[in-house]
Tab-separated table of C-alpha atoms and ligand atoms in Angstrom:
chain	number	residue	atom	x	y	z
L	1	UNK	CA	-58.759	-42.806	-31.634
L	2	UNK	CA	-59.456	-44.942	-28.580
L	3	UNK	CA	-62.959	-44.926	-27.165
L	4	UNK	CA	-62.828	-44.144	-23.432
L	5	UNK	CA	-64.505	-46.598	-21.080
L	6	UNK	CA	-67.963	-45.308	-20.199
L	7	UNK	CA	-68.690	-44.656	-16.531
L	8	UNK	CA	-72.102	-44.471	-14.862
L	9	UNK	CA	-72.042	-41.165	-13.022
L	10	UNK	CA	-71.445	-37.792	-14.619
L	11	UNK	CA	-67.812	-37.086	-15.457
L	12	UNK	CA	-68.346	-33.424	-14.567
L	13	UNK	CA	-70.587	-32.303	-11.727
L	14	UNK	CA	-70.839	-28.708	-10.549
L	15	UNK	CA	-73.154	-28.155	-7.590
L	16	UNK	CA	-73.997	-24.633	-6.473
L	17	UNK	CA	-70.755	-23.483	-8.086
L	18	UNK	CA	-69.823	-19.935	-7.140
L	19	UNK	CA	-66.779	-17.851	-7.885
L	20	UNK	CA	-66.014	-14.424	-6.442
L	21	UNK	CA	-63.004	-12.498	-7.746
L	22	UNK	CA	-61.398	-10.013	-5.399
L	23	UNK	CA	-59.534	-7.041	-6.853
L	24	UNK	CA	-58.258	-4.951	-3.956
L	25	UNK	CA	-61.366	-4.249	-1.893
L	26	UNK	CA	-63.763	-4.836	-4.782
L	27	UNK	CA	-65.503	-8.201	-5.074
L	28	UNK	CA	-67.144	-9.485	-8.238
L	29	UNK	CA	-69.392	-12.547	-8.311
L	30	UNK	CA	-68.542	-14.150	-11.675
L	31	UNK	CA	-70.408	-17.418	-10.965
L	32	UNK	CA	-73.517	-17.214	-8.814
L	33	UNK	CA	-74.582	-20.819	-8.236
L	34	UNK	CA	-74.234	-23.132	-11.221
L	35	UNK	CA	-75.482	-26.709	-11.291
L	36	UNK	CA	-74.152	-28.626	-14.277
L	37	UNK	CA	-73.727	-32.348	-14.860
L	38	UNK	CA	-72.022	-33.695	-17.984
L	39	UNK	CA	-71.829	-37.413	-18.755
L	40	UNK	CA	-68.867	-39.096	-20.392
L	41	UNK	CA	-69.036	-38.787	-24.189
L	42	UNK	CA	-71.390	-35.801	-24.203
L	43	UNK	CA	-70.794	-32.804	-26.488
L	44	UNK	CA	-71.936	-29.717	-24.605
L	45	UNK	CA	-71.658	-26.052	-25.544
L	46	UNK	CA	-71.653	-23.266	-22.975
L	47	UNK	CA	-72.833	-20.094	-24.682
L	48	UNK	CA	-73.361	-16.562	-23.448
L	49	UNK	CA	-72.355	-12.945	-24.009
L	50	UNK	CA	-68.933	-11.574	-23.113
L	51	UNK	CA	-68.481	-11.306	-19.355
L	52	UNK	CA	-71.138	-13.912	-18.530
L	53	UNK	CA	-68.645	-16.240	-16.793
L	54	UNK	CA	-67.843	-18.742	-19.566
L	55	UNK	CA	-64.054	-18.660	-19.196
L	56	UNK	CA	-64.438	-18.862	-15.433
L	57	UNK	CA	-66.461	-22.060	-15.915
L	58	UNK	CA	-63.805	-23.436	-18.273
L	59	UNK	CA	-60.983	-22.620	-15.836
L	60	UNK	CA	-62.827	-24.358	-13.025
L	61	UNK	CA	-63.651	-27.424	-15.150
L	62	UNK	CA	-60.013	-27.609	-16.270
L	63	UNK	CA	-58.715	-27.427	-12.685
L	64	UNK	CA	-56.953	-24.172	-13.566
L	65	UNK	CA	-58.913	-22.228	-10.939
L	66	UNK	CA	-60.940	-23.073	-7.846
L	67	UNK	CA	-64.472	-22.296	-6.692
L	68	UNK	CA	-65.239	-20.007	-3.783
L	69	UNK	CA	-68.576	-21.781	-3.109
L	70	UNK	CA	-70.175	-25.096	-3.988
L	71	UNK	CA	-68.405	-28.173	-5.288
L	72	UNK	CA	-66.832	-29.646	-8.401
L	73	UNK	CA	-66.592	-33.399	-8.815
L	74	UNK	CA	-64.511	-34.663	-11.726
L	75	UNK	CA	-64.918	-38.375	-12.530
L	76	UNK	CA	-66.233	-38.841	-8.998
L	77	UNK	CA	-63.344	-37.068	-7.252
L	78	UNK	CA	-63.964	-33.941	-5.222
L	79	UNK	CA	-61.452	-31.625	-6.912
L	80	UNK	CA	-61.044	-29.558	-3.736
L	81	UNK	CA	-59.572	-32.622	-1.986
L	82	UNK	CA	-56.879	-33.216	-4.620
L	83	UNK	CA	-53.331	-31.967	-4.079
L	84	UNK	CA	-51.379	-29.870	-6.596
L	85	UNK	CA	-49.576	-32.915	-8.030
L	86	UNK	CA	-52.854	-34.766	-8.662
L	87	UNK	CA	-54.361	-31.652	-10.274
L	88	UNK	CA	-51.328	-31.230	-12.554
L	89	UNK	CA	-51.666	-34.874	-13.567
L	90	UNK	CA	-55.363	-34.390	-14.439
L	91	UNK	CA	-54.611	-31.253	-16.474
L	92	UNK	CA	-51.826	-32.991	-18.329
L	93	UNK	CA	-53.339	-36.436	-19.020
L	94	UNK	CA	-57.108	-36.329	-18.679
L	95	UNK	CA	-57.959	-32.982	-20.265
L	96	UNK	CA	-57.028	-31.509	-23.623
L	97	UNK	CA	-57.206	-27.707	-23.753
L	98	UNK	CA	-57.870	-25.553	-26.828
L	99	UNK	CA	-57.811	-21.748	-26.550
L	100	UNK	CA	-58.849	-18.859	-28.780
L	101	UNK	CA	-55.239	-17.621	-29.138
L	102	UNK	CA	-53.822	-21.107	-29.991
L	103	UNK	CA	-50.951	-20.656	-27.451
L	104	UNK	CA	-48.350	-22.284	-29.698
L	105	UNK	CA	-44.629	-21.622	-29.189
L	106	UNK	CA	-43.522	-19.663	-32.296
L	107	UNK	CA	-39.936	-20.974	-32.353
L	108	UNK	CA	-40.968	-24.640	-32.414
L	109	UNK	CA	-42.167	-26.661	-35.407
L	110	UNK	CA	-45.700	-28.067	-35.391
L	111	UNK	CA	-44.638	-31.497	-34.158
L	112	UNK	CA	-42.403	-30.007	-31.441
L	113	UNK	CA	-45.401	-28.006	-30.198
L	114	UNK	CA	-47.586	-31.105	-30.227
L	115	UNK	CA	-45.078	-33.244	-28.311
L	116	UNK	CA	-44.895	-30.773	-25.372
L	117	UNK	CA	-47.590	-32.394	-23.179
L	118	UNK	CA	-45.804	-35.731	-23.678
L	119	UNK	CA	-42.540	-34.249	-22.381
L	120	UNK	CA	-44.356	-33.191	-19.198
L	121	UNK	CA	-45.900	-36.679	-19.037
L	122	UNK	CA	-42.436	-38.294	-19.213
L	123	UNK	CA	-42.935	-40.131	-22.533
L	124	UNK	CA	-39.656	-41.244	-24.208
L	125	UNK	CA	-38.328	-39.170	-27.079
L	126	UNK	CA	-38.942	-41.434	-30.070
L	127	UNK	CA	-42.472	-42.317	-28.926
L	128	UNK	CA	-43.159	-38.580	-28.490
L	129	UNK	CA	-42.192	-37.864	-32.081
L	130	UNK	CA	-44.282	-40.729	-33.455
L	131	UNK	CA	-47.343	-39.751	-31.438
L	132	UNK	CA	-47.011	-36.038	-32.312
L	133	UNK	CA	-46.757	-36.810	-36.035
L	134	UNK	CA	-49.734	-39.191	-35.798
L	135	UNK	CA	-51.825	-36.542	-33.975
L	136	UNK	CA	-51.011	-34.016	-36.713
L	137	UNK	CA	-52.100	-36.601	-39.272
L	138	UNK	CA	-55.442	-36.938	-37.485
L	139	UNK	CA	-56.103	-33.195	-37.847
L	140	UNK	CA	-55.116	-33.226	-41.536
L	141	UNK	CA	-51.665	-31.686	-41.112
L	142	UNK	CA	-49.485	-34.691	-41.899
L	143	UNK	CA	-47.689	-32.608	-44.535
L	144	UNK	CA	-46.998	-29.654	-42.210
L	145	UNK	CA	-45.239	-31.319	-39.263
L	146	UNK	CA	-42.019	-29.326	-39.742
L	147	UNK	CA	-43.670	-25.919	-40.265
L	148	UNK	CA	-43.451	-23.329	-37.522
L	149	UNK	CA	-46.684	-21.567	-36.437
L	150	UNK	CA	-45.751	-18.436	-38.425
L	151	UNK	CA	-45.698	-20.569	-41.585
L	152	UNK	CA	-49.270	-21.771	-41.018
L	153	UNK	CA	-52.677	-20.131	-41.428
L	154	UNK	CA	-54.805	-19.369	-38.371
L	155	UNK	CA	-56.978	-22.407	-39.047
L	156	UNK	CA	-53.912	-24.637	-39.412
L	157	UNK	CA	-52.461	-23.245	-36.176
L	158	UNK	CA	-55.678	-24.073	-34.350
L	159	UNK	CA	-55.548	-27.597	-35.803
L	160	UNK	CA	-51.997	-27.917	-34.405
L	161	UNK	CA	-53.439	-26.838	-31.041
L	162	UNK	CA	-56.162	-29.497	-31.354
L	163	UNK	CA	-53.467	-32.099	-32.144
L	164	UNK	CA	-51.583	-30.988	-29.021
L	165	UNK	CA	-54.810	-31.353	-27.009
L	166	UNK	CA	-55.298	-34.887	-28.368
L	167	UNK	CA	-51.794	-36.275	-28.186
L	168	UNK	CA	-52.124	-37.444	-24.573
L	169	UNK	CA	-55.391	-39.271	-25.459
L	170	UNK	CA	-57.429	-37.274	-22.908
L	171	UNK	CA	-61.015	-38.322	-22.192
L	172	UNK	CA	-62.153	-34.712	-22.231
L	173	UNK	CA	-61.582	-31.698	-24.503
L	174	UNK	CA	-62.191	-28.210	-23.094
L	175	UNK	CA	-62.232	-25.516	-25.754
L	176	UNK	CA	-62.627	-21.795	-24.919
L	177	UNK	CA	-63.711	-19.782	-27.990
L	178	UNK	CA	-61.678	-22.100	-30.271
L	179	UNK	CA	-63.143	-20.493	-33.394
L	180	UNK	CA	-62.989	-16.917	-32.064
L	181	UNK	CA	-59.988	-15.981	-34.219
L	182	UNK	CA	-60.876	-18.010	-37.299
L	183	UNK	CA	-62.529	-17.244	-40.635
L	184	UNK	CA	-65.643	-19.193	-41.617
L	185	UNK	CA	-63.756	-21.893	-43.577
L	186	UNK	CA	-61.332	-22.585	-40.703
L	187	UNK	CA	-64.206	-22.459	-38.226
L	188	UNK	CA	-65.935	-25.193	-40.227
L	189	UNK	CA	-62.691	-27.269	-40.220
L	190	UNK	CA	-62.267	-27.050	-36.458
L	191	UNK	CA	-65.951	-27.798	-35.787
L	192	UNK	CA	-65.730	-30.813	-38.121
L	193	UNK	CA	-62.770	-32.047	-36.053
L	194	UNK	CA	-64.835	-31.722	-32.881
L	195	UNK	CA	-67.639	-33.733	-34.536
L	196	UNK	CA	-65.091	-36.514	-35.214
L	197	UNK	CA	-63.778	-36.407	-31.659
L	198	UNK	CA	-67.312	-36.616	-30.308
L	199	UNK	CA	-68.064	-39.551	-32.615
L	200	UNK	CA	-64.921	-41.256	-31.259
L	201	UNK	CA	-66.314	-41.032	-27.724
L	202	UNK	CA	-64.572	-37.982	-26.293
L	203	UNK	CA	-66.349	-35.662	-23.887
L	204	UNK	CA	-66.312	-32.144	-25.338
L	205	UNK	CA	-67.116	-28.847	-23.636
L	206	UNK	CA	-67.166	-26.049	-26.205
L	207	UNK	CA	-67.296	-22.491	-24.931
L	208	UNK	CA	-68.435	-19.789	-27.322
L	209	UNK	CA	-70.304	-16.488	-27.496
L	210	UNK	CA	-71.710	-17.453	-30.930
L	211	UNK	CA	-75.009	-19.265	-30.906
L	212	UNK	CA	-74.408	-20.656	-34.393
L	213	UNK	CA	-71.197	-22.352	-33.197
L	214	UNK	CA	-72.918	-23.599	-30.036
L	215	UNK	CA	-75.615	-25.307	-32.112
L	216	UNK	CA	-72.982	-27.803	-33.347
L	217	UNK	CA	-73.006	-29.417	-29.890
L	218	UNK	CA	-75.707	-31.869	-28.825
L	219	UNK	CA	-76.644	-29.880	-25.731
L	220	UNK	CA	-76.413	-26.133	-25.242
L	221	UNK	CA	-76.184	-24.491	-21.826
L	222	UNK	CA	-76.924	-20.758	-21.861
L	223	UNK	CA	-75.186	-18.600	-19.243
L	224	UNK	CA	-75.730	-14.974	-18.337
L	225	UNK	CA	-74.401	-12.965	-15.396
L	226	UNK	CA	-72.888	-16.073	-13.817
L	227	UNK	CA	-76.053	-18.176	-13.922
L	228	UNK	CA	-77.459	-20.856	-16.219
L	229	UNK	CA	-80.536	-19.307	-17.800
L	230	UNK	CA	-81.600	-22.103	-20.178
L	231	UNK	CA	-80.618	-25.503	-21.536
L	232	UNK	CA	-81.588	-27.059	-24.845
L	233	UNK	CA	-80.946	-30.204	-26.848
L	234	UNK	CA	-80.048	-29.399	-30.453
L	235	UNK	CA	-80.867	-31.097	-33.716
L	236	UNK	CA	-77.117	-31.690	-34.363
P	1	ADP	P1	-66.566	-14.663	-20.411
P	1	ADP	O1	-65.549	-15.709	-20.687
P	1	ADP	O2	-67.987	-15.153	-20.509
P	1	ADP	O3	-66.376	-13.435	-21.263
P	1	ADP	P2	-65.253	-14.457	-17.830
P	1	ADP	O4	-65.508	-15.743	-17.148
P	1	ADP	O5	-63.914	-14.253	-18.419
P	1	ADP	O6	-66.424	-14.192	-18.898
P	1	ADP	O7	-65.498	-13.269	-16.799
P	1	ADP	C1	-66.719	-13.138	-16.062
P	1	ADP	C2	-66.640	-11.875	-15.226
P	1	ADP	O8	-65.615	-12.019	-14.228
P	1	ADP	C3	-66.272	-10.639	-16.029
P	1	ADP	O9	-67.045	-9.554	-15.544
P	1	ADP	C4	-64.816	-10.427	-15.743
P	1	ADP	O10	-64.476	-9.077	-15.783
P	1	ADP	C5	-64.657	-10.984	-14.338
P	1	ADP	N1	-63.318	-11.583	-14.139
P	1	ADP	C6	-62.787	-12.615	-14.848
P	1	ADP	N2	-61.568	-12.938	-14.382
P	1	ADP	C7	-61.307	-12.076	-13.376
P	1	ADP	C8	-60.202	-11.886	-12.483
P	1	ADP	N3	-59.119	-12.672	-12.561
P	1	ADP	N4	-60.286	-10.896	-11.566
P	1	ADP	C9	-61.384	-10.117	-11.481
P	1	ADP	N5	-62.459	-10.240	-12.275
P	1	ADP	C10	-62.431	-11.196	-13.211
P	2	MG	MG1	-64.071	-15.816	-22.114
């Protein structure tokens, strides 16, 4: 796993970040002014109860949604100034996403799922296969590359999703409740993978409603009702 080049400023910088959802005539303020700076290589958990705005934060950080107030700078770029093509490029190459529901395509084998981001990135076919198989090896699934998701346990499916997040060699991993559907053994496997990724220099933002999971990060940011209520450094 390549160690990304360190940069001086924060890789993620939210300033006064606000998000208001409009449903018909009803407005809901999901983020109410969040200041958050994350440096390259940090392992940060965002923890809070259901409805506190965690997924909204993740969608903003991943350039999947935009703020209604404040600013988001990613690696020094003001995300609001980027066009759709530049945003798609960031989502595809710079960020690896992991979701609670895995989001694997059931008809494709593990390695075919893992190669998908490389297809979008325009990587040639044979290199795609080699890199997908190597990524599955890194998550301990070298002997399952031809299995379809339905032939794998939940924990194995999430490891396929982690391999897919890694295959483009992103500098940052964004994970939204990645252990939310897993038993305790699989949860431990996935968290051990994140420890390895952090040790290899990746920036990790782990979103969870479980404080015990959050404590695996080095820094924990507590959110409630769209605001940061506390921050702590852990013993991890
Ligand atoms: P969490 O991930 O912490 O459970 P979310 O960020 O998903 O919280 O949601 C925060 C709040 O914003 C919730 O009250 C939710 O109902 C509301 N919300 C989220 N997405 C939308 C949306 N697309 N439209 C309207 N309200 C939304
Ligand atoms: Mg959520």
